[in-house]
CSV table of C-alpha atoms in Angstrom, one decimal:
chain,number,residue,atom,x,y,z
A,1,UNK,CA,52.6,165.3,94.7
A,2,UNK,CA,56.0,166.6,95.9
A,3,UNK,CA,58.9,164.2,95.4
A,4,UNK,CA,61.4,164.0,98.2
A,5,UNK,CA,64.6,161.5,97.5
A,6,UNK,CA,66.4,161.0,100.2
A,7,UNK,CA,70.0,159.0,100.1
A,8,UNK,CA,72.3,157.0,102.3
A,9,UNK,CA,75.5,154.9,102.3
A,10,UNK,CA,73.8,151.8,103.5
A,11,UNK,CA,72.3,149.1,101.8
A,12,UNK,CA,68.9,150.5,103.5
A,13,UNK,CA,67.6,146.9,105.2
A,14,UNK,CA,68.4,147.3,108.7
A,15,UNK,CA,68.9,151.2,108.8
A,16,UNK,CA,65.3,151.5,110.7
A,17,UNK,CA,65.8,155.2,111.3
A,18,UNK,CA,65.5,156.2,107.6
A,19,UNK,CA,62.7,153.5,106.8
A,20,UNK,CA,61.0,155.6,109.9
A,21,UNK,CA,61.1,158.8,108.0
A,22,UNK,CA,60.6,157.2,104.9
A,23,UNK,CA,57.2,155.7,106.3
A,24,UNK,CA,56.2,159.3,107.6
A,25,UNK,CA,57.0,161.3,104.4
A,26,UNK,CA,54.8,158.6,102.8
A,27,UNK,CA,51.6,159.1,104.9
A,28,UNK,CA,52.6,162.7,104.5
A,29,UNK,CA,51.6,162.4,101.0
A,30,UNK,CA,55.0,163.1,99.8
A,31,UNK,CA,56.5,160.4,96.7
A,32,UNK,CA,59.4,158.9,98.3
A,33,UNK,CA,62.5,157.5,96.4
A,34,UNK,CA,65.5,156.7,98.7
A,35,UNK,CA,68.8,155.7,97.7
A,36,UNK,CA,71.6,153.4,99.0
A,37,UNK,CA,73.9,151.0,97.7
A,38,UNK,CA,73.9,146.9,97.2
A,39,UNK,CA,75.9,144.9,98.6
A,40,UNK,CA,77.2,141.3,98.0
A,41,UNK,CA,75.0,140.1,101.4
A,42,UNK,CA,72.2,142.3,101.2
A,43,UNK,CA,68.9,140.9,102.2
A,44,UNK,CA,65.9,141.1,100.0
A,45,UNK,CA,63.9,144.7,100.5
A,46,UNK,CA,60.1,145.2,100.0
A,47,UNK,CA,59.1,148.7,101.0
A,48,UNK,CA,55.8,151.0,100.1
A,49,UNK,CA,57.6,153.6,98.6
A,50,UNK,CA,60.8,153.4,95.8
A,51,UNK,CA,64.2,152.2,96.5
A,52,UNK,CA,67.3,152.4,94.5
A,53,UNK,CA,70.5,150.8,95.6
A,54,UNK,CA,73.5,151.2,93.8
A,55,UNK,CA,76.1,148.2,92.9
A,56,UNK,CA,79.3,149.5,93.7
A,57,UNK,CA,82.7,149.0,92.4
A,58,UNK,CA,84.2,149.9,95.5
A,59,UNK,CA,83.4,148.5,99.1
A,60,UNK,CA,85.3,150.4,101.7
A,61,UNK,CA,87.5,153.9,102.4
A,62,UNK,CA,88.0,156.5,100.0
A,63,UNK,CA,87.2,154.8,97.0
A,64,UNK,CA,83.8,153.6,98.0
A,65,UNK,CA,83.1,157.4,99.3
A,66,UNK,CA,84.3,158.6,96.1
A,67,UNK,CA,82.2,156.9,93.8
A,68,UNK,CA,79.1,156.7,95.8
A,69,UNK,CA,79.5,160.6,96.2
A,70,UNK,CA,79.8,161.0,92.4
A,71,UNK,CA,77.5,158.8,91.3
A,72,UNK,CA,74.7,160.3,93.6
A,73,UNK,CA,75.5,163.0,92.4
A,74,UNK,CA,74.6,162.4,88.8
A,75,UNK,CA,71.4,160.3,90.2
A,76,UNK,CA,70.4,163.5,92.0
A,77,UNK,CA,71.1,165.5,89.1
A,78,UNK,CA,69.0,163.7,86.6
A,79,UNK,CA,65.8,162.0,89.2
A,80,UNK,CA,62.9,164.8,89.1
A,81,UNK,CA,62.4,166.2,92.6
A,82,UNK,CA,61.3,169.0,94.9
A,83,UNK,CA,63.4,168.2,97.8
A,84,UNK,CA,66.7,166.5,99.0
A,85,UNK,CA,66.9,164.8,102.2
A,86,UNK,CA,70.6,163.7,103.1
A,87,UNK,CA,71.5,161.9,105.9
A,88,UNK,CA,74.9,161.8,107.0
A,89,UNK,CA,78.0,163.9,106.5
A,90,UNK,CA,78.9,161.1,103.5
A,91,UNK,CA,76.0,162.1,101.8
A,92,UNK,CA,76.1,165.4,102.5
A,93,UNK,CA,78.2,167.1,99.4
A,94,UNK,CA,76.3,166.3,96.3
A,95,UNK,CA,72.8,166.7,98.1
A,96,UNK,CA,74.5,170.5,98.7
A,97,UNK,CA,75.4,170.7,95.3
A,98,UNK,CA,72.6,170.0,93.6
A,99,UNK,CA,70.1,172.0,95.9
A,100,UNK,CA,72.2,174.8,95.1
A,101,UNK,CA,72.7,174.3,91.0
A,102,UNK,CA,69.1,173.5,90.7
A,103,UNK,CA,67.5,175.8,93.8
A,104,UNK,CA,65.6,172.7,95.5
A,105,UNK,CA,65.4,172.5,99.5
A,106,UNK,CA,67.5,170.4,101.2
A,107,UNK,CA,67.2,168.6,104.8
A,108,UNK,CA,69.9,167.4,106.8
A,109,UNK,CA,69.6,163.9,108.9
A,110,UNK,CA,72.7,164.1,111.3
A,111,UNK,CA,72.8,160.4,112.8
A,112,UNK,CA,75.5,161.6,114.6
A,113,UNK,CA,78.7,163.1,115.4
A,114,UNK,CA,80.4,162.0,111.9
A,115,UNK,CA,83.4,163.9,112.3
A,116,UNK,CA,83.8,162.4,115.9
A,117,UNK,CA,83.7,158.7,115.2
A,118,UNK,CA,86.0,156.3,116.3
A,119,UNK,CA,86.5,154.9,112.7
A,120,UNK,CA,88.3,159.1,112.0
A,121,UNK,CA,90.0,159.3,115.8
A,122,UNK,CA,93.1,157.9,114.3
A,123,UNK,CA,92.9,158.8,110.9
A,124,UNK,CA,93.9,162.9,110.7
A,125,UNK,CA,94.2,163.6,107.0
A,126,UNK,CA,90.9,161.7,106.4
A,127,UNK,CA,89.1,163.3,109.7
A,128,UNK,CA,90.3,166.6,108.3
A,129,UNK,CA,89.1,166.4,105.1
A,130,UNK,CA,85.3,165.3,106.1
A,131,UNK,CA,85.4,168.3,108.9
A,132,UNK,CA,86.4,170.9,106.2
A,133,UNK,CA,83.0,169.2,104.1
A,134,UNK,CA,81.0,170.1,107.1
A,135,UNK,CA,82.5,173.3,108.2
A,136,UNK,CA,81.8,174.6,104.3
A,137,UNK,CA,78.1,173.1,103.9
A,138,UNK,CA,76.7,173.4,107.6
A,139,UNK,CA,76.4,176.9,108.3
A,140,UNK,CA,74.6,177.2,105.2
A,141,UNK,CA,71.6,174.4,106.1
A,142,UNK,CA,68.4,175.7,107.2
A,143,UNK,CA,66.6,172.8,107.9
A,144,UNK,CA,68.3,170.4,109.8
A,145,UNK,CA,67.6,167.5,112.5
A,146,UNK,CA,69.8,165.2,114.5
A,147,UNK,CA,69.2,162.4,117.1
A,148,UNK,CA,69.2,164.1,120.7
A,149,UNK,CA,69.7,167.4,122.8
A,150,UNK,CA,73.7,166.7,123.0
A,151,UNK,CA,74.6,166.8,119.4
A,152,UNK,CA,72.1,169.4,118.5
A,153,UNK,CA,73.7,171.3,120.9
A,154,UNK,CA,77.1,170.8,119.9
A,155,UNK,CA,75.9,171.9,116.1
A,156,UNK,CA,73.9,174.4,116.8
A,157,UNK,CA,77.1,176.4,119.0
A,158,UNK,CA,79.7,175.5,116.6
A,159,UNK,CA,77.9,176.7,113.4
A,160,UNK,CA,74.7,179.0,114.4
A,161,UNK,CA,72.1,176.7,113.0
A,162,UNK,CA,68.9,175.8,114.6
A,163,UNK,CA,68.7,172.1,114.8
A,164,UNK,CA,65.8,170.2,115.5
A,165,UNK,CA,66.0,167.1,117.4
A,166,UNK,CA,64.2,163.6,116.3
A,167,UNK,CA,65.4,160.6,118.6
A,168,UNK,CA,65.7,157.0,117.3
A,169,UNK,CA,62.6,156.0,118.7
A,170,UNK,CA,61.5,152.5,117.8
A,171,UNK,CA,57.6,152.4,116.7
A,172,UNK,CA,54.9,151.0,118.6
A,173,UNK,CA,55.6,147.2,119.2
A,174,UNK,CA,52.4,145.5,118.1
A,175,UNK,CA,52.8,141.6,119.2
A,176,UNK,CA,54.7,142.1,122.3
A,177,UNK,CA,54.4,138.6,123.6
A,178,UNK,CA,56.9,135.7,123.2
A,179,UNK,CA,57.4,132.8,121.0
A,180,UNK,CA,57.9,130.5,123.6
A,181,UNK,CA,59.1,127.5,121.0
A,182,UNK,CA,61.7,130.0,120.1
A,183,UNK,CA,63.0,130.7,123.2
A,184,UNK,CA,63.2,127.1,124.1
A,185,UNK,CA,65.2,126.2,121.2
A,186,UNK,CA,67.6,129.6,121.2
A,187,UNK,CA,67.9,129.7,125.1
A,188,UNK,CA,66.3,126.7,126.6
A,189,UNK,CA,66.9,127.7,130.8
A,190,UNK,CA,69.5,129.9,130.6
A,191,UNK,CA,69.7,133.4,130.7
A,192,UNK,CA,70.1,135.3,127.7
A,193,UNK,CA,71.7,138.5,126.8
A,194,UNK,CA,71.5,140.6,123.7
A,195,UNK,CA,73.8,143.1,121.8
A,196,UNK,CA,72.1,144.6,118.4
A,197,UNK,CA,72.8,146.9,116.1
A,198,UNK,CA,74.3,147.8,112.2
A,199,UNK,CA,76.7,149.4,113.5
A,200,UNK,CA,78.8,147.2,115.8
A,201,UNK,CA,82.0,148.8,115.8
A,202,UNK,CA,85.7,149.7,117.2
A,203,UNK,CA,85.2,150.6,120.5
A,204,UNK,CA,81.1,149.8,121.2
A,205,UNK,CA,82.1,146.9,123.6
A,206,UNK,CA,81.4,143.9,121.3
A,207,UNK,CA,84.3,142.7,122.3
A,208,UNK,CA,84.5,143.0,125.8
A,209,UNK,CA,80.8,141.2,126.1
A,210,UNK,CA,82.1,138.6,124.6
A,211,UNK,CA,85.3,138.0,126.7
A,212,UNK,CA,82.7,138.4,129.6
A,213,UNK,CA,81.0,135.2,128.5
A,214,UNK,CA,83.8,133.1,129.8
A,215,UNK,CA,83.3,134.4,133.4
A,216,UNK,CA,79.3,133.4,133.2
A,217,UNK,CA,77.5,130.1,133.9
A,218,UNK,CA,74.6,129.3,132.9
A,219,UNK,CA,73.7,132.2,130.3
A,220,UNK,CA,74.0,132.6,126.6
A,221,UNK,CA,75.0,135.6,124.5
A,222,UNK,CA,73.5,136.3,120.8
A,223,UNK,CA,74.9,139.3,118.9
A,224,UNK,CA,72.7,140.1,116.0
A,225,UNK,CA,73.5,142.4,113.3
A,226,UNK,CA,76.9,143.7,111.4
A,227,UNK,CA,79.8,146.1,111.7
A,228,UNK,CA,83.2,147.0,111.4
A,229,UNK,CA,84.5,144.2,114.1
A,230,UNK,CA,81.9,141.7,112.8
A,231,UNK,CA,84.2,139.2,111.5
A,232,UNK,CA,86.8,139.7,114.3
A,233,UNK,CA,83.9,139.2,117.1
A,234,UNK,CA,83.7,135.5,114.9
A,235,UNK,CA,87.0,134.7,115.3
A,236,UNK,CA,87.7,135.9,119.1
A,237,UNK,CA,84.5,133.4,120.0
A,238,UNK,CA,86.4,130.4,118.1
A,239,UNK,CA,89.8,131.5,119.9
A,240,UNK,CA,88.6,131.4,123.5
A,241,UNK,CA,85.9,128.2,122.3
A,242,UNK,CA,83.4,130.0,123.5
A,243,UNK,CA,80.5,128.5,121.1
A,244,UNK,CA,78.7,127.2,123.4
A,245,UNK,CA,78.2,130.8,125.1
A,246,UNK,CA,78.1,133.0,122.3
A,247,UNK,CA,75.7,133.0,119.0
A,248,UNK,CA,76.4,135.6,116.5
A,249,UNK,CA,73.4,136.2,113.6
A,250,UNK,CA,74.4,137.9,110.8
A,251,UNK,CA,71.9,141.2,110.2
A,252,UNK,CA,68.2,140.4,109.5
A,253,UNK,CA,64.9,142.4,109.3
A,254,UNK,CA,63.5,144.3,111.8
A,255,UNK,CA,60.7,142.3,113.0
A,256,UNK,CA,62.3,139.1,113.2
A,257,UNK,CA,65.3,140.9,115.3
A,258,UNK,CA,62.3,141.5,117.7
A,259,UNK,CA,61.5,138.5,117.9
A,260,UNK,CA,64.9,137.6,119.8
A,261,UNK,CA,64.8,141.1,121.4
A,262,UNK,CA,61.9,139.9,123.3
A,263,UNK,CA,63.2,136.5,124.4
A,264,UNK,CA,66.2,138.5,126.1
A,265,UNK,CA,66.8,138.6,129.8
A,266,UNK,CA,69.2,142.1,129.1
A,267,UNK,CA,69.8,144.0,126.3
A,268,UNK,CA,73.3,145.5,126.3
A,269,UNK,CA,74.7,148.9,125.4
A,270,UNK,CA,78.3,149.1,126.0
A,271,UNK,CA,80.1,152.1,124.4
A,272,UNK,CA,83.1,153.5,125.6
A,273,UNK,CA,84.4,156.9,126.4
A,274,UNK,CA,87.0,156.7,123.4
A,275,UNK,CA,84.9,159.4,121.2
A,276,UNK,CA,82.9,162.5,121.4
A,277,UNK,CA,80.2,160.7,119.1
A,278,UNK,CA,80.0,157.4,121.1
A,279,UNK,CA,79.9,159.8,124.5
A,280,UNK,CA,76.6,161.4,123.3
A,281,UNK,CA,75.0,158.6,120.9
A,282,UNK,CA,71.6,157.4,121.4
A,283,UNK,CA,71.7,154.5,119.6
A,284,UNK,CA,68.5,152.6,117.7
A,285,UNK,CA,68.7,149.1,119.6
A,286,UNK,CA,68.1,150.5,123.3
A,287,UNK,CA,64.7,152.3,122.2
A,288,UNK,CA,64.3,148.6,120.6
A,289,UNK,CA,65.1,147.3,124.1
A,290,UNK,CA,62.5,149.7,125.7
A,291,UNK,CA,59.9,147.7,122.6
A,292,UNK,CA,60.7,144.5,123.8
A,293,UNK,CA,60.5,145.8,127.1
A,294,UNK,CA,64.1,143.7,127.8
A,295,UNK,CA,65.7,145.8,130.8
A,296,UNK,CA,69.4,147.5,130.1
A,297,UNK,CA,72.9,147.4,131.1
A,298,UNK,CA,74.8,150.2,129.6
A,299,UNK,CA,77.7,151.8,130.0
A,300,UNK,CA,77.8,155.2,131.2
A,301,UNK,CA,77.5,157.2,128.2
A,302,UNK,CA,75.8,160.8,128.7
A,303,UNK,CA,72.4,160.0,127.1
A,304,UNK,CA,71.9,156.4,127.3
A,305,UNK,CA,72.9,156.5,131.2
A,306,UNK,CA,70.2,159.7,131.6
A,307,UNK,CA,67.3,157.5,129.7
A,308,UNK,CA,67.6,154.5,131.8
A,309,UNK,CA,68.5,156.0,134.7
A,310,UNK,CA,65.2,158.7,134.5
A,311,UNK,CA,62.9,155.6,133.7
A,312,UNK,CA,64.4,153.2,135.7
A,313,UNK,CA,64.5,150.8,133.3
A,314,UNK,CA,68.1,149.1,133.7
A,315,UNK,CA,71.5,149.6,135.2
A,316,UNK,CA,74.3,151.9,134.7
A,317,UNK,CA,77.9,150.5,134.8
A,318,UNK,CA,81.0,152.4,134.7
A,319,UNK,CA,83.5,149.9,133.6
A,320,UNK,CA,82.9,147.5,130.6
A,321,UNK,CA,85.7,145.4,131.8
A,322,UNK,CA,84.8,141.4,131.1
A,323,UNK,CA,85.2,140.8,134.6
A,324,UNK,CA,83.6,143.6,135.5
A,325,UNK,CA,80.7,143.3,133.1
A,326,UNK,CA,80.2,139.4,134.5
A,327,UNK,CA,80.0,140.6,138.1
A,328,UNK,CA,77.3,143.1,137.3
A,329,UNK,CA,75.6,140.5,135.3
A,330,UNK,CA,75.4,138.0,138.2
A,331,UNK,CA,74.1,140.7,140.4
A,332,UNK,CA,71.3,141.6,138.4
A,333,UNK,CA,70.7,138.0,138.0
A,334,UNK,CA,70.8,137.8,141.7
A,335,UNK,CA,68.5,140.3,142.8
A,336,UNK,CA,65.2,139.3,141.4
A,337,UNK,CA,62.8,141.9,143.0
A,338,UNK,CA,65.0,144.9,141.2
A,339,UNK,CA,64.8,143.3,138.4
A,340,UNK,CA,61.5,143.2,138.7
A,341,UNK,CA,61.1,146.1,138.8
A,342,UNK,CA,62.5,147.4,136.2
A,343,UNK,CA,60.6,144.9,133.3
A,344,UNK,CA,57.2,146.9,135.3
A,345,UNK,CA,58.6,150.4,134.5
A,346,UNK,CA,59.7,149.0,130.9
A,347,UNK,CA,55.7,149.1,130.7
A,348,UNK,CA,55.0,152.8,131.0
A,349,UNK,CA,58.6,153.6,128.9
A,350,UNK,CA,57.8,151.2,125.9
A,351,UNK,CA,54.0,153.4,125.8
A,352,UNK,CA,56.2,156.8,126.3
A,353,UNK,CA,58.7,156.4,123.7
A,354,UNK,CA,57.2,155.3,120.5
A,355,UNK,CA,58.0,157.1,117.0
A,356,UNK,CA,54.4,157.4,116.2
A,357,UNK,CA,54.9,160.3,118.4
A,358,UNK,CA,58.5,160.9,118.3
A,359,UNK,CA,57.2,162.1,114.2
A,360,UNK,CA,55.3,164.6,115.6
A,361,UNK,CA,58.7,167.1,115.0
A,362,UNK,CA,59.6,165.5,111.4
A,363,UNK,CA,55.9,166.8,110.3
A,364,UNK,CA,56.4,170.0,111.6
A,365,UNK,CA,59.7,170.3,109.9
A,366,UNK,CA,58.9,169.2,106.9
A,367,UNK,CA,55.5,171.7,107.0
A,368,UNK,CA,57.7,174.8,107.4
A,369,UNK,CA,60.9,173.9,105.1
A,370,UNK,CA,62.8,176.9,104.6
């Protein structure tokens, strides 16, 4: 049996797109080890195939990048395997390395436009030294994947590589009907709108939606997850006493995420136009939305606006202004037979976009590495 370890700089419990892959590799018949690190707050993990996560000294910046990077390295060096699966530029260097110093086939995972994020936009020296990484190690890949048409594009121009494109499709929702004790106790009659994700960062509208609350009657708010404004999204909902609208849930799994994700009235998706990477992301939660069958409001972001607006599955706003955001909201609520709908053609999208055949293309990349 062929071992495959595949690495990231996550603690691994809410990062569904690897546990996706993970699960396929495994019903591939591959051995599966996948590697992360730990992290003060990280939940309990129980999956079918090996995990390591890494305790590190360092939490954040440079540091953390430098040690994880090194001490993968020397993980990688010394784990028997037949193939490297790295996903994300930060992973990216000692998965090169060591495919190269031991001659084992490597896979690239691009989750997206690393070198584009809003976390580098104002950082230059730091931005600079991750694109020179990338410029150095990408034209050399031969077996790479990313998440849609957009970025694959944009690689596959810049550096002549053929990249595949695997979307973050959320699998098959098995139990889609709703806890209604739940939903009385988390929402009783009001309306409820939803903002997921692990990566709730700079410029992805959390804070907006929750300025927004102060404009609505009537409805609740729950952000679920974690992220680089996390904390400050706590304290803005305590400075404009906005409790009573707003709930935020720290990160938990995946099926009990769902569980809220159903109960929603809207699930939001409210990036803004400050980066290349947000303009063409494709994030996880809105294929959860499409699971739930929860209709969207999104901003208009390239491929996020083209999926709901080809399924008709949710609304397209321009502007993720709070008062803005609170007028569209109170339209939507308004106009019942639209909404309508939109939760019927959530039917047909949720039975359309499901990674049981989304991992149709991993197989076939995998089955012809190179």
């Amino acid at each position: 049996m062929q071992r495959i370890i595949v690495s990231v700089t996550n603690d691994l419990v809410t990062d569904q797109r690897v546990h996706k892959v993970c699960t396929t590799l495994v019903q591939m018949k591959y051995d599966v080890i996948l590697i992360g690190r730990k992290l003060p707050n990280s939940l309990p993990l129980t999956r079918n195939y090996r995990t390591i996560r890494m305790n590190l000294i360092f939490k954040k910046k440079v540091w953390f990048y430098a040690e994880y990077n090194l001490r993968l390295f020397f993980k990688l060096l010394f784990l028997k395997k037949d193939i490297l699966l790295s996903n994300d530029l930060d992973t990216l260097l000692p998965n090169f390395l060591i495919s190269k110093l031991l001659g084992k086939k490597l896979v690239y995972d691009s989750h997206e436009l690393f070198t584009e994020i809003g976390e580098l936009i104002d950082r230059p020296r730091v931005r600079k030294a991750w694109l020179t990484i990338e410029k150095f190690i990408f034209p050399k890949l031969k077996n790479v994947y990313t998440v849609n048409q957009s970025i694959a594009d944009i690689y596959s121009n810049t550096y002549a590589v053929d990249v595949n494109i695997i979307r973050n499709i959320a699998p098959k929702l098995q139990h889609k009907s709703v806890d209604f004790s739940l939903a009385n106790k988390i929402k009783g009659d009001k309306k409820m709108l939803i903002l997921q994700g692990s990566g709730i960062n700079i410029d992805r509208g959390a804070e907006e939606a929750v300025k927004m609350m102060a404009f609505l009657e009537n409805t609740i708010l729950y952000i679920i997850g974690s992220g680089d404004v996390f904390e400050d999204l706590k304290r803005l909902v305590l400075s404009l006493q906005l409790q009573e609208k707003v709930v935020i849930k720290d990160k938990m799994s995946y099926l009990d995420l769902m569980e809220y994700t159903k109960i929603a009235d809207l699930g939001l998706s409210l990036d803004k136009a400050t980066n290349l990477n947000y303009e063409f992301s494709l994030p996880n939660k809105v294929f959860d939305y499409i699971q739930a069958e929860t209709p969207l409001l999104v901003s208009n972001r390239k491929e996020v606006a083209n999926l709901v607006r080809e399924n008709n599955i949710g609304w397209v706003i321009d502007d993720v202004e709070p008062k803005k955001l609170a007028e569209k909201i109170k339209q939507i609520v308004a106009n019942t037979k639209e909404y309508a709908t939109y939760k019927q053609n959530l039917k047909k999208a949720s039975e359309k976009y499901t990674w049981e055949s989304e991992q149709s293309t991993l197989v076939e990349v995998f089955k012809n590495l190179k």
